[in-house]
Short mmCIF file of C-alpha atoms and ligand atoms in Angstrom, two decimals:
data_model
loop_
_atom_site.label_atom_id
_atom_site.label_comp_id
_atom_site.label_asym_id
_atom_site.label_seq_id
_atom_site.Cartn_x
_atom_site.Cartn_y
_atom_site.Cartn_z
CA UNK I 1 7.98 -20.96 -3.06
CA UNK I 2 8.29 -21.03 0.94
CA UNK I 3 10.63 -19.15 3.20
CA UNK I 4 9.62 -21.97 5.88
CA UNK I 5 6.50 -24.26 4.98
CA UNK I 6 6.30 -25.71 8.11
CA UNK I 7 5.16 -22.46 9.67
CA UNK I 8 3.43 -20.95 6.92
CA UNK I 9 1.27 -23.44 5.67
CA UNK I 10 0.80 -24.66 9.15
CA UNK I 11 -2.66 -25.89 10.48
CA UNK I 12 -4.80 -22.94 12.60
CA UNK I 13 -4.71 -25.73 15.66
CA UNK I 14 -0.75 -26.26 15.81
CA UNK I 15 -0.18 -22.49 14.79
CA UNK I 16 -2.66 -21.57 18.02
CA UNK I 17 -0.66 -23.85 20.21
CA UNK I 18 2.49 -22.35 19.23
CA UNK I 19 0.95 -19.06 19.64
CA UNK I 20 -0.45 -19.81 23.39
CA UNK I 21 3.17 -21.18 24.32
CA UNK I 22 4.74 -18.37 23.02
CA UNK I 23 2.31 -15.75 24.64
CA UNK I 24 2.50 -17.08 27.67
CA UNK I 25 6.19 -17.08 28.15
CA UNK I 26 6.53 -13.31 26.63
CA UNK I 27 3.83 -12.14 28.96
CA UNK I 28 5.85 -13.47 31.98
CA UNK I 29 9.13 -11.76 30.48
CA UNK I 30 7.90 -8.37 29.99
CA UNK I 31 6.01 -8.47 33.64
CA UNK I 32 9.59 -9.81 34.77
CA UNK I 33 11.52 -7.09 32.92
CA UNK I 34 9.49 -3.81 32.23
CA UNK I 35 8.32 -2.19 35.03
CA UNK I 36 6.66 0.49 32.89
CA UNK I 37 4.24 -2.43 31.61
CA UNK I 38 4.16 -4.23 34.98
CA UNK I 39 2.89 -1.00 36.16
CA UNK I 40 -0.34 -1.12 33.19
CA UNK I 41 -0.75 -4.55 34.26
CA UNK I 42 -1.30 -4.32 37.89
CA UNK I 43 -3.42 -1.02 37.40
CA UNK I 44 -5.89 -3.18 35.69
CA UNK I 45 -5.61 -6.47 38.04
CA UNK I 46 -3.71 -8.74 35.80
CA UNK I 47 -0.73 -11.20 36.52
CA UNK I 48 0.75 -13.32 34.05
CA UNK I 49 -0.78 -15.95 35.53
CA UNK I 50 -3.78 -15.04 33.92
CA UNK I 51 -2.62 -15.28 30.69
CA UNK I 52 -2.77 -18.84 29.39
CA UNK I 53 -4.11 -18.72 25.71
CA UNK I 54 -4.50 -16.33 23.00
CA UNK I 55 -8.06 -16.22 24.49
CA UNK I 56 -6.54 -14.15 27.58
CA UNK I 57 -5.01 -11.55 25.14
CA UNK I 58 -7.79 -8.89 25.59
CA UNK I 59 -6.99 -9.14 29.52
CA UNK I 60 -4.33 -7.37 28.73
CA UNK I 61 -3.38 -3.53 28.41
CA UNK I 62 -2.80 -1.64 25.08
CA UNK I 63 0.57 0.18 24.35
CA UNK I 64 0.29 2.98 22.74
CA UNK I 65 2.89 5.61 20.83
CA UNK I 66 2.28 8.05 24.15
CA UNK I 67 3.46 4.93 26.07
CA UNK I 68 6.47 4.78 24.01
CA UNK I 69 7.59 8.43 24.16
CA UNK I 70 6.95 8.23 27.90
CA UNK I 71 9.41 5.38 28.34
CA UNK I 72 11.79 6.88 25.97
CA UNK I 73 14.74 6.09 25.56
CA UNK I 74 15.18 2.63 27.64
CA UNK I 75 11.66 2.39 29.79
CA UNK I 76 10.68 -0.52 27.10
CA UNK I 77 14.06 -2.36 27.03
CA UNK I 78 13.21 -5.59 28.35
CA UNK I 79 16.51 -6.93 28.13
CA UNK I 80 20.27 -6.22 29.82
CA UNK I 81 21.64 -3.09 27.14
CA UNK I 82 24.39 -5.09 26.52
CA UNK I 83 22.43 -7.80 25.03
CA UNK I 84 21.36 -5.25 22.40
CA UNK I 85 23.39 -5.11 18.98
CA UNK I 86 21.51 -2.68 17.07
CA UNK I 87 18.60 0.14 17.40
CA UNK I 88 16.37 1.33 14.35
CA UNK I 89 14.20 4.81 14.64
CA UNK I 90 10.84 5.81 13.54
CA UNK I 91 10.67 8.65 10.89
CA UNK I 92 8.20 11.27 12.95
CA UNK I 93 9.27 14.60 12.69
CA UNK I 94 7.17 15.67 15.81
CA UNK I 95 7.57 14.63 19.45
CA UNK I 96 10.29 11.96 20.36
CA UNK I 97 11.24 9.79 17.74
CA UNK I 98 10.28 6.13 19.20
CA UNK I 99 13.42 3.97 19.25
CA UNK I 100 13.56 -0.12 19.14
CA UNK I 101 15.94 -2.24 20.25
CA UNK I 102 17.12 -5.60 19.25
CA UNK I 103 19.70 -8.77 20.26
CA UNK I 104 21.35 -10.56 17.37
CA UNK I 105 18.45 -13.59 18.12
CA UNK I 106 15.86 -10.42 17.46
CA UNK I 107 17.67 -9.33 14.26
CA UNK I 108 17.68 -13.26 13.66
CA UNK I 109 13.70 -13.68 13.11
CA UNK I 110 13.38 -10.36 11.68
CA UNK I 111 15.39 -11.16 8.62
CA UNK I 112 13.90 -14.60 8.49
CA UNK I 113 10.34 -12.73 8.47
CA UNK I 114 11.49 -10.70 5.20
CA UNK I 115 13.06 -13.73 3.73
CA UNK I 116 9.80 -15.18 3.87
CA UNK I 117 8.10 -12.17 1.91
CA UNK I 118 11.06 -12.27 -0.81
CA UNK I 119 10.85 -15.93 -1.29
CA UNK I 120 6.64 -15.36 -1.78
CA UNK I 121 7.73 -13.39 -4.55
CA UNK I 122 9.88 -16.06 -6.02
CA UNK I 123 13.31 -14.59 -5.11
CA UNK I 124 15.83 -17.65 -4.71
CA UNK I 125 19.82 -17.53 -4.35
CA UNK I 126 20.22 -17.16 -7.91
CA UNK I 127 18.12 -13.16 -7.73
CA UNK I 128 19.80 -10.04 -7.78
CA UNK I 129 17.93 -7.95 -5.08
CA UNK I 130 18.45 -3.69 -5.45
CA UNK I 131 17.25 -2.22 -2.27
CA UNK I 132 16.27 1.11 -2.68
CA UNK I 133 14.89 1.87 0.82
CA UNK I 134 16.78 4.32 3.07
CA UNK I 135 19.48 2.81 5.13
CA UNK I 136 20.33 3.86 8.37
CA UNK I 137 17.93 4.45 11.33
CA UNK I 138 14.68 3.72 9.18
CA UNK I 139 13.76 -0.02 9.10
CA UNK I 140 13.40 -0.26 5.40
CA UNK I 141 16.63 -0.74 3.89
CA UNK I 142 18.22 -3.14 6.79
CA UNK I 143 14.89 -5.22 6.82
CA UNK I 144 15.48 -6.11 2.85
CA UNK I 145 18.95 -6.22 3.03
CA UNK I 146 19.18 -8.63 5.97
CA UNK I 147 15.89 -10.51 4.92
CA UNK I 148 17.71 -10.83 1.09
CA UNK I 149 21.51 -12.05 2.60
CA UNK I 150 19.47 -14.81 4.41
CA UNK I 151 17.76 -15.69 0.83
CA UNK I 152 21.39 -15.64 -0.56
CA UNK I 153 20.73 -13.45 -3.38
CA UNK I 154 23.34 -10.66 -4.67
CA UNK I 155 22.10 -7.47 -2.62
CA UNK I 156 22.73 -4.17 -4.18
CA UNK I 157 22.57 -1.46 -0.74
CA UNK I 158 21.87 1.25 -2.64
CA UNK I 159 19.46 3.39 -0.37
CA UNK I 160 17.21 5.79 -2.12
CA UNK I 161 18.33 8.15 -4.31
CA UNK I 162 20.57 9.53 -7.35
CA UNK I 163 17.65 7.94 -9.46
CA UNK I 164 19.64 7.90 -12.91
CA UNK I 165 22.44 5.92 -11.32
CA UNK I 166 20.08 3.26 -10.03
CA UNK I 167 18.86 2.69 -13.32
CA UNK I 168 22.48 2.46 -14.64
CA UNK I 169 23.01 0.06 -11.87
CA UNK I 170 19.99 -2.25 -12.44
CA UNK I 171 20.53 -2.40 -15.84
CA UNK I 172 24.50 -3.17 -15.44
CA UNK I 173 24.16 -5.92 -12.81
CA UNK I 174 20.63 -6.75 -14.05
CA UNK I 175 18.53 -6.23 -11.31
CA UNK I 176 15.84 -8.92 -10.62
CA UNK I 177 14.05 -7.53 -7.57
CA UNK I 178 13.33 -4.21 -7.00
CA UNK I 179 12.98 -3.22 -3.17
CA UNK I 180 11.79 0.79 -2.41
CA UNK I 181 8.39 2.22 -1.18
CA UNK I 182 5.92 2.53 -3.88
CA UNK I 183 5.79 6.20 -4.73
CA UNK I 184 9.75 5.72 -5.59
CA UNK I 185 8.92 2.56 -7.93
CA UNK I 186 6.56 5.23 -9.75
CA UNK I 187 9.78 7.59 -9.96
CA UNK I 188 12.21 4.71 -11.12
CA UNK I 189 9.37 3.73 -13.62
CA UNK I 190 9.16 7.18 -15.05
CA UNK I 191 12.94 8.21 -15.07
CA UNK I 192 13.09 4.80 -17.10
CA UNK I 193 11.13 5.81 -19.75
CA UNK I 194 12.73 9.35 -19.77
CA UNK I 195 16.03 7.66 -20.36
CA UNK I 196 14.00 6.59 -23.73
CA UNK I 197 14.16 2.67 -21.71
CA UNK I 198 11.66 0.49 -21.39
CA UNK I 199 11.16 -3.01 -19.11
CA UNK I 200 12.88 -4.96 -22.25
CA UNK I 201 16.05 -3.19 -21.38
CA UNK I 202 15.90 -4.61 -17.97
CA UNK I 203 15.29 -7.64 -15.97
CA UNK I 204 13.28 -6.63 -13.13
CA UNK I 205 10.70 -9.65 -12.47
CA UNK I 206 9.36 -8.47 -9.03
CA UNK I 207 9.23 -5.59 -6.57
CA UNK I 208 8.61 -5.62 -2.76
CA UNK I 209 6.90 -2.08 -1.84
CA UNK I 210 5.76 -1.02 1.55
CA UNK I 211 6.17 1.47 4.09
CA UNK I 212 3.34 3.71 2.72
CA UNK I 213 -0.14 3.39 1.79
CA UNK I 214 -0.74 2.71 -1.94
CA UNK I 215 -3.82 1.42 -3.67
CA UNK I 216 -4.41 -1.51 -5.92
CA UNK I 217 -4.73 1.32 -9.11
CA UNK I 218 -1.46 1.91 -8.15
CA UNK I 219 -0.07 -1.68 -8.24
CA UNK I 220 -0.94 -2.07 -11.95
CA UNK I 221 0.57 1.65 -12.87
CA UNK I 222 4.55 0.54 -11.59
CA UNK I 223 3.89 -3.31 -12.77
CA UNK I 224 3.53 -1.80 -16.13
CA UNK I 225 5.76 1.54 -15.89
CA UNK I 226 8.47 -1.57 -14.51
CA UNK I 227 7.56 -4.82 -16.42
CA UNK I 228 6.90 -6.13 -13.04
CA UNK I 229 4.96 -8.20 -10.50
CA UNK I 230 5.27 -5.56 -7.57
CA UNK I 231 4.22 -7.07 -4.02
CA UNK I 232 2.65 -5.34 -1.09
CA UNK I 233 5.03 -5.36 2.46
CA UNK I 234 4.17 -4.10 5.67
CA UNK I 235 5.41 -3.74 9.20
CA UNK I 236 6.66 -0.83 11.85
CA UNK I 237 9.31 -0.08 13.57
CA UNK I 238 7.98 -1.01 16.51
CA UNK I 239 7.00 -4.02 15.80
CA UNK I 240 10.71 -4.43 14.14
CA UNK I 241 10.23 -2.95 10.42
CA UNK I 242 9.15 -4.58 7.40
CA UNK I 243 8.08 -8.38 7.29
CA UNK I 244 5.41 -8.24 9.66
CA UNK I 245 2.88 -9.44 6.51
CA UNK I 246 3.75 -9.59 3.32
CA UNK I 247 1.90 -10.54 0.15
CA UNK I 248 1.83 -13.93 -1.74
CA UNK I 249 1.45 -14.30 -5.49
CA UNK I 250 -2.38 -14.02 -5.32
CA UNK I 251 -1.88 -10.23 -3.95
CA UNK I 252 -4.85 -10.03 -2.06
CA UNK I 253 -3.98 -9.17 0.79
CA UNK I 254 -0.88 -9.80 3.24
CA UNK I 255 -0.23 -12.73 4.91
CA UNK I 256 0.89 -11.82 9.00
CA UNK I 257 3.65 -14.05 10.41
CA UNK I 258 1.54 -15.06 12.93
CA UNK I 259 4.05 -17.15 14.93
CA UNK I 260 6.10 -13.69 15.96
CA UNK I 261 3.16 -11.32 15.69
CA UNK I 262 -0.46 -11.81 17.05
CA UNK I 263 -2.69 -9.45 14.93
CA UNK I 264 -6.15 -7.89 16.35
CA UNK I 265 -8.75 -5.44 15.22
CA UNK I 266 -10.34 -3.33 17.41
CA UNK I 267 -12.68 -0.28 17.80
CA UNK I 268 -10.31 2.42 17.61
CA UNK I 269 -12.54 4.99 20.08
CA UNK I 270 -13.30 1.75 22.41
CA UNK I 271 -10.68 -0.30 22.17
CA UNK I 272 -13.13 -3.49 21.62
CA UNK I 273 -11.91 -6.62 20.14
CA UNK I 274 -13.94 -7.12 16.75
CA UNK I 275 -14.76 -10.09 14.84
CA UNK I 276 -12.87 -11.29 11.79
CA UNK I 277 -13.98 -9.40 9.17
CA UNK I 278 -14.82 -5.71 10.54
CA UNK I 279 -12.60 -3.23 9.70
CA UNK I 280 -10.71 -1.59 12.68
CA UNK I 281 -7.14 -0.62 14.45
CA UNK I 282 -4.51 -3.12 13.96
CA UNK I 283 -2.92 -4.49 17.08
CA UNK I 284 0.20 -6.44 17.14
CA UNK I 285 1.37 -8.69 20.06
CA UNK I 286 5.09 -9.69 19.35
CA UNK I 287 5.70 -13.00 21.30
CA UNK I 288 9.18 -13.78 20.13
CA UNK I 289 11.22 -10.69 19.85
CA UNK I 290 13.26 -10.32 23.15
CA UNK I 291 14.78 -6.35 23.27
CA UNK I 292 11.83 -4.52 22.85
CA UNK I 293 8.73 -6.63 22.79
CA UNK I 294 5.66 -5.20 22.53
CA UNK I 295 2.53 -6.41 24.21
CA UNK I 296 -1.08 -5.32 22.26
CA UNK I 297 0.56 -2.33 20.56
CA UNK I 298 -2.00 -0.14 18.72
CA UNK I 299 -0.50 0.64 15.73
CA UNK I 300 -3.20 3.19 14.16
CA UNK I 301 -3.64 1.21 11.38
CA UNK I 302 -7.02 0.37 9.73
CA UNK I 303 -7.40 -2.73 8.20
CA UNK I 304 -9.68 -6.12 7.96
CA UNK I 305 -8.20 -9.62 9.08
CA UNK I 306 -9.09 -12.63 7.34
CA UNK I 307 -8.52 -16.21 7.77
CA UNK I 308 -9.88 -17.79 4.41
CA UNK I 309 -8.04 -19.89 2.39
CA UNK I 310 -4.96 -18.82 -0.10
CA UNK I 311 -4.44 -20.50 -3.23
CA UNK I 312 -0.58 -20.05 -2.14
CA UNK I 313 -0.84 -23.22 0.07
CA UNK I 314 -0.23 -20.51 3.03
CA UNK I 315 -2.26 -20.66 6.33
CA UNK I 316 -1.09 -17.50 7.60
CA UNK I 317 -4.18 -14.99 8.44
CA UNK I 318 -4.52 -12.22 6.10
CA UNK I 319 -5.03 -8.73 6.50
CA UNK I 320 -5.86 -6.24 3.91
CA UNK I 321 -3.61 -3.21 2.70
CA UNK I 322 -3.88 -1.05 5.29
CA UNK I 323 -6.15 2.20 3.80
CA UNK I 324 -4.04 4.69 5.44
CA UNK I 325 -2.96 5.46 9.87
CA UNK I 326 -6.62 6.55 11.80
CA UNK I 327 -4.37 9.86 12.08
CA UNK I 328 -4.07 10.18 8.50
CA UNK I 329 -7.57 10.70 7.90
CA UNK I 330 -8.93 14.00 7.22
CA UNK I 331 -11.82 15.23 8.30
CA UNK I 332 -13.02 17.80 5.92
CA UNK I 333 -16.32 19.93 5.93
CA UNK I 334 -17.28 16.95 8.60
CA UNK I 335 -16.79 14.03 6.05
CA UNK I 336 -13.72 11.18 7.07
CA UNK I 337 -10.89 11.06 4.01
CA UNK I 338 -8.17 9.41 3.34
CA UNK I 339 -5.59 10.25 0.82
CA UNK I 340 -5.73 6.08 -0.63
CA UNK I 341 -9.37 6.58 -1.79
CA UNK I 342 -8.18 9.89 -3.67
CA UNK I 343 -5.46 8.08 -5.15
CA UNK I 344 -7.73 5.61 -6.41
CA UNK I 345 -10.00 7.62 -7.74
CA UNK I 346 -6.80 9.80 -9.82
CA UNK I 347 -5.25 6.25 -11.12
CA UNK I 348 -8.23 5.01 -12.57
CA UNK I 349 -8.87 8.30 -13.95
CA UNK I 350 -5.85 7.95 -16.31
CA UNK I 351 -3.36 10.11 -14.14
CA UNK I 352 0.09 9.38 -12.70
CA UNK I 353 0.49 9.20 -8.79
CA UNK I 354 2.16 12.59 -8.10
CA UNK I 355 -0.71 14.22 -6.37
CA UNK I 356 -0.86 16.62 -3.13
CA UNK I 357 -3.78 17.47 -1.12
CA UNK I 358 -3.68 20.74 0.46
CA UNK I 359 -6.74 21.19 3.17
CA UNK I 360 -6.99 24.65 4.87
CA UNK I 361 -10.03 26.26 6.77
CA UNK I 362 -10.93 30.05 5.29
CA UNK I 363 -13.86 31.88 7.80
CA UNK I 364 -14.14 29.15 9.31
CA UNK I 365 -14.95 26.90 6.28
CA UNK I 366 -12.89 24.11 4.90
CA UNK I 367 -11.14 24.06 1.89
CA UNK I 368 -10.05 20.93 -0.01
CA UNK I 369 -7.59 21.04 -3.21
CA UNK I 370 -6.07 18.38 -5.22
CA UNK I 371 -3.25 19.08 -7.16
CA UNK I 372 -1.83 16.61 -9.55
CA UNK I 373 -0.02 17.03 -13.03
CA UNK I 374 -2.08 17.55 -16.27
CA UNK I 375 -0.82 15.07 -18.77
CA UNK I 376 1.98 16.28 -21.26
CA UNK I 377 -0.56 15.32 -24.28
CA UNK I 378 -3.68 17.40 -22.45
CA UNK I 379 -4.57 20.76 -24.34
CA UNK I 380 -4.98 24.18 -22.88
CA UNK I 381 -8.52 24.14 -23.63
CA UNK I 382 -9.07 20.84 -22.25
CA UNK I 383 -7.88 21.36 -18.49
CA UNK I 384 -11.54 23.27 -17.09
CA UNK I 385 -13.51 19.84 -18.39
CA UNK I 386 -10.72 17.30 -16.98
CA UNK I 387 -10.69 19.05 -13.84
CA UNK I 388 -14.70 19.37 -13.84
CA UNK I 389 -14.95 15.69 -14.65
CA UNK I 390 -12.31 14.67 -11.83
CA UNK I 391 -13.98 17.18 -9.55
CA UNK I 392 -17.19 14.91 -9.74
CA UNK I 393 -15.54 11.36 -10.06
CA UNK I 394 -14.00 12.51 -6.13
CA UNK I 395 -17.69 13.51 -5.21
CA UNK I 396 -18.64 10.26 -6.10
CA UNK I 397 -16.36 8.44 -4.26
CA UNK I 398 -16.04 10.80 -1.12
CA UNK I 399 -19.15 12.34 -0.62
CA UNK I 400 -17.74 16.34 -0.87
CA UNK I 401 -16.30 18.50 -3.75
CA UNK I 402 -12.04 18.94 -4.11
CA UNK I 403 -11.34 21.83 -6.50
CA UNK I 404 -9.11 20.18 -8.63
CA UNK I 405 -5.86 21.79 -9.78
CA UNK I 406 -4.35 20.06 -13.34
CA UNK I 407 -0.80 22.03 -12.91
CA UNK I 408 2.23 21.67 -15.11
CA UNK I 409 3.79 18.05 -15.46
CA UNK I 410 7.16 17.46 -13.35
CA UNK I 411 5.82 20.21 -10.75
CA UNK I 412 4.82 18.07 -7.90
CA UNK I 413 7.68 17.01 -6.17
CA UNK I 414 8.79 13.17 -6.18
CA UNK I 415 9.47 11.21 -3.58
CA UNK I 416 12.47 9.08 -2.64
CA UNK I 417 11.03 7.40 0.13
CA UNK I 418 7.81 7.85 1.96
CA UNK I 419 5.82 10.86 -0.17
CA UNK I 420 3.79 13.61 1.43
CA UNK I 421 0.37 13.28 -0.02
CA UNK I 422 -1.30 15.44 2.39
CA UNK I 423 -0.32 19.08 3.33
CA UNK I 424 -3.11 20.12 6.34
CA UNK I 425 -2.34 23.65 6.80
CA UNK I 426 -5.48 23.98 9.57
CA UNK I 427 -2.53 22.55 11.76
CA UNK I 428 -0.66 25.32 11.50
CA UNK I 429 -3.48 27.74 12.74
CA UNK I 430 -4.22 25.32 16.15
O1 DLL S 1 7.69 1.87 7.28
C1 DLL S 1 8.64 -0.25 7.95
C2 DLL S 1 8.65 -0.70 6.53
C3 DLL S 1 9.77 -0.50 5.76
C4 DLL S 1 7.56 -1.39 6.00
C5 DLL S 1 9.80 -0.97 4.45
C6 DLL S 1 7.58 -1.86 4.70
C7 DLL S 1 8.70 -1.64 3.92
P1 DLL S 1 7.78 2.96 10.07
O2 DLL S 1 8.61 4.01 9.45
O3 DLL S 1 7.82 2.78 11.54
O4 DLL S 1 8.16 1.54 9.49
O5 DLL S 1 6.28 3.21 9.60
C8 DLL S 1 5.27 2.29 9.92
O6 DLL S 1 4.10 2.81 7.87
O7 DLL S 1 2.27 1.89 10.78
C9 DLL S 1 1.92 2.08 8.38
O8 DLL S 1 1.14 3.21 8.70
C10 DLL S 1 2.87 2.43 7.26
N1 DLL S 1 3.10 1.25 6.40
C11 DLL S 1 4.11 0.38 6.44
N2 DLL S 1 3.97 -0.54 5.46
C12 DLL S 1 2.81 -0.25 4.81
C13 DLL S 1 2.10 -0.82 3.72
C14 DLL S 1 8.11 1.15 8.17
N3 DLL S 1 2.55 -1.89 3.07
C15 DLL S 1 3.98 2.73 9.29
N4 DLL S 1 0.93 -0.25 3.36
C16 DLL S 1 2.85 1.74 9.51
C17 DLL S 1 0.45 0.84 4.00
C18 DLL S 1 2.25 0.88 5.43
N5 DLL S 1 1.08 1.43 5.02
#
């Protein structure tokens, strides 16, 4: 039921004393320890001094991913490097990759985090846990596999991949939790029924799938493609990988481990703190993490927070799935997109999740394709009225008109880890 009850069901007053302890003492060890961030903080005029409660937080300055590059590799290392046991990498593929640091205490309360989110989806010693993430720099598959040794389950390290032999593998060792990012469920799902199996020839109960955007429409596709409940689980490298929130068995929303991470939302082209409920950038504040600790780090993620009740007994603040990084939206003809509200829109619709949207500009105009994979059933004369009729259903919910491309099923490539939705080729012409 609870990773740690006394923390997660704890009462808003004793969790915001723990927090203003905690902040306090974090604030004085990265003045102490980074100069790069000592540096931000006397530019604007603040000491740690100043920084008593939770109420101070907006004294202080943001961090951004700039920041990070410009202090790469060691200008963020708040500790001596031979405190440091491990590092973990983003996946960017442009600029400097950002790289994190952390003691053994750090890897300590990171696995403790995820072994909250696998016990919220009911995973107990007795669980069988396949983790399908990538191992190896990228967070993923050492956040579940640390977070599942701590629940005492039987972890299966598989990393993504070789899709055919992690079916043979669930089904030999049966398999009880299923740990990957969300567009690889949808591939295990369908190789599954390829294989002419279905979810009675398994024992999958749950999945834990993060690390990519992924709408509710596509939640009920894999729970029934797997025989599943499948669980939202977020979290960055910076901020140490997965476990940051994670959902509950209500799945509305993620509950943030609030006593290592202090979550804001703010105006993403002010930076203004916003009340609970708006929708803006996600900030973290990590006030327990030692290596790399990251004060009011703008993580480019849009979400809402809210603090209502849970019918999981849980007190932790929620905050919604995130609908996609403020740098994955598109801007097309002059109209914001993201790729989730697509997706949505293609789910419902009756269609799998292998989609790609291709955005180019042609004399100086936009152009705006979706590509996804006519159904094996569909008939040749069908495919001009199912695109027409998708074409509309995306004017509907996006305000401007995709042409929509029904190609041949299996075409769109699959993804073993984090899939490319979006392919902006105006990029290419900057
Ligand atoms: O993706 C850590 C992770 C691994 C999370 C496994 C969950 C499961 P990065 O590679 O640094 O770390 O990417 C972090 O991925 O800022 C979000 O934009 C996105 N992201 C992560 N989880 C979710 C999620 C890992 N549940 C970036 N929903 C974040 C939507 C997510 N986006």
């Amino acid at each position: 039921m609870y990773w740690n009850e006394k923390i997660e069901c704890m009462s808003r007053e004793d969790m915001t004393a723990l927090q203003n302890e905690r902040l306090a003492a974090q604030v004085k060890h990265v003045y102490d320890n980074v100069p790069y961030y000592r540096d931000l903080m006397d530019k604007k005029g603040v000491k740690p001094e100043d920084i008593k409660t939770i109420d101070d937080l907006h004294k202080l300055p943001f961090i951004s991913k700039a920041d990070l590059r410009d202090a790469y590799p060691y200008g963020m290392l708040a500790v001596p490097l031979k405190d440091c046991v491990r590092i973990h990498s983003t996946s960017g593929t442009t600029g400097k990759r950002v790289v994190a640091f952390y003691t053994q205490d750090d890897l300590d309360l990171w696995e403790d985090c995820v072994a909250r989110a696998l016990t919220a989806a009911g995973a107990t010693s007795d669980d069988v846990v396949q983790v399908c993430y990538g191992y190896g720099l990228f967070t993923g598959g050492a956040g579940l596999d640390g977070g599942s040794h701590k629940v005492g389950c039987l972890t299966l390290p598989m990393s993504s991949g070789n899709t055919e032999r992690q079916i043979q593998f669930m089904r030999d060792l049966g398999a009880t939790i299923l740990c990957c990012t969300p567009s690889y469920a949808a591939y295990i799902g369908e190789t599954l029924h390829e294989m002419g199996l279905s979810p009675a020839d398994i024992k999958l109960k749950a999945g834990i799938f993060g690390a990519e955007p992924w709408t509710n429409e596509m939640r009920r596709q894999i729970e029934e493609l797997l025989g599943i409940k499948a669980y939202d689980i977020y979290g960055l490298t910076e901020t140490s990988g997965p476990g940051v929130a994670f959902e509950c068995p209500e799945q509305s929303g993620m509950h943030i481990n609030e006593d290592n991470f202090i979550p804001e939302i703010i105006d993403p082209d002010t930076g203004e703190v916003l009340p609970e409920g708006s929708k803006g950038e996600l900030v973290f504040t990590s006030i327990t993490k030692k290596a790399f600790p990251l004060l009011r780090y703008r993580t480019r993620d849009i979400c809402v927070l809210s603090k209502g009740k849970c019918s999981c007994g849980r007190t932790l603040i929620k905050m919604t799935k995130p609908m996609g990084r403020s740098d994955d939206m598109m801007i097309i003809r002059g109209i914001n997109v993201f790729p989730s509200q697509i997706e949505a829109v293609l789910i419902s619709s009756g269609y799998t999740p292998n989609y790609q949207i291709v955005v180019d500009r042609v004399n100086n105009t936009d152009t705006f394709d979706v590509l996804l994979e006519r159904p094996a059933e569909a008939l040749d004369y069908e495919i001009p009225k199912r695109e027409k009729a998708l074409a509309s259903a995306l004017k509907t919910m996006l305000g401007i008109t995709p042409k929509v491309h029904l190609v041949a099923p299996k075409s769109i490539a699959r993804s073993e880890g984090k899939a490319v939705r979006v392919i902006d080729k105006r990029k290419l012409h900057d």
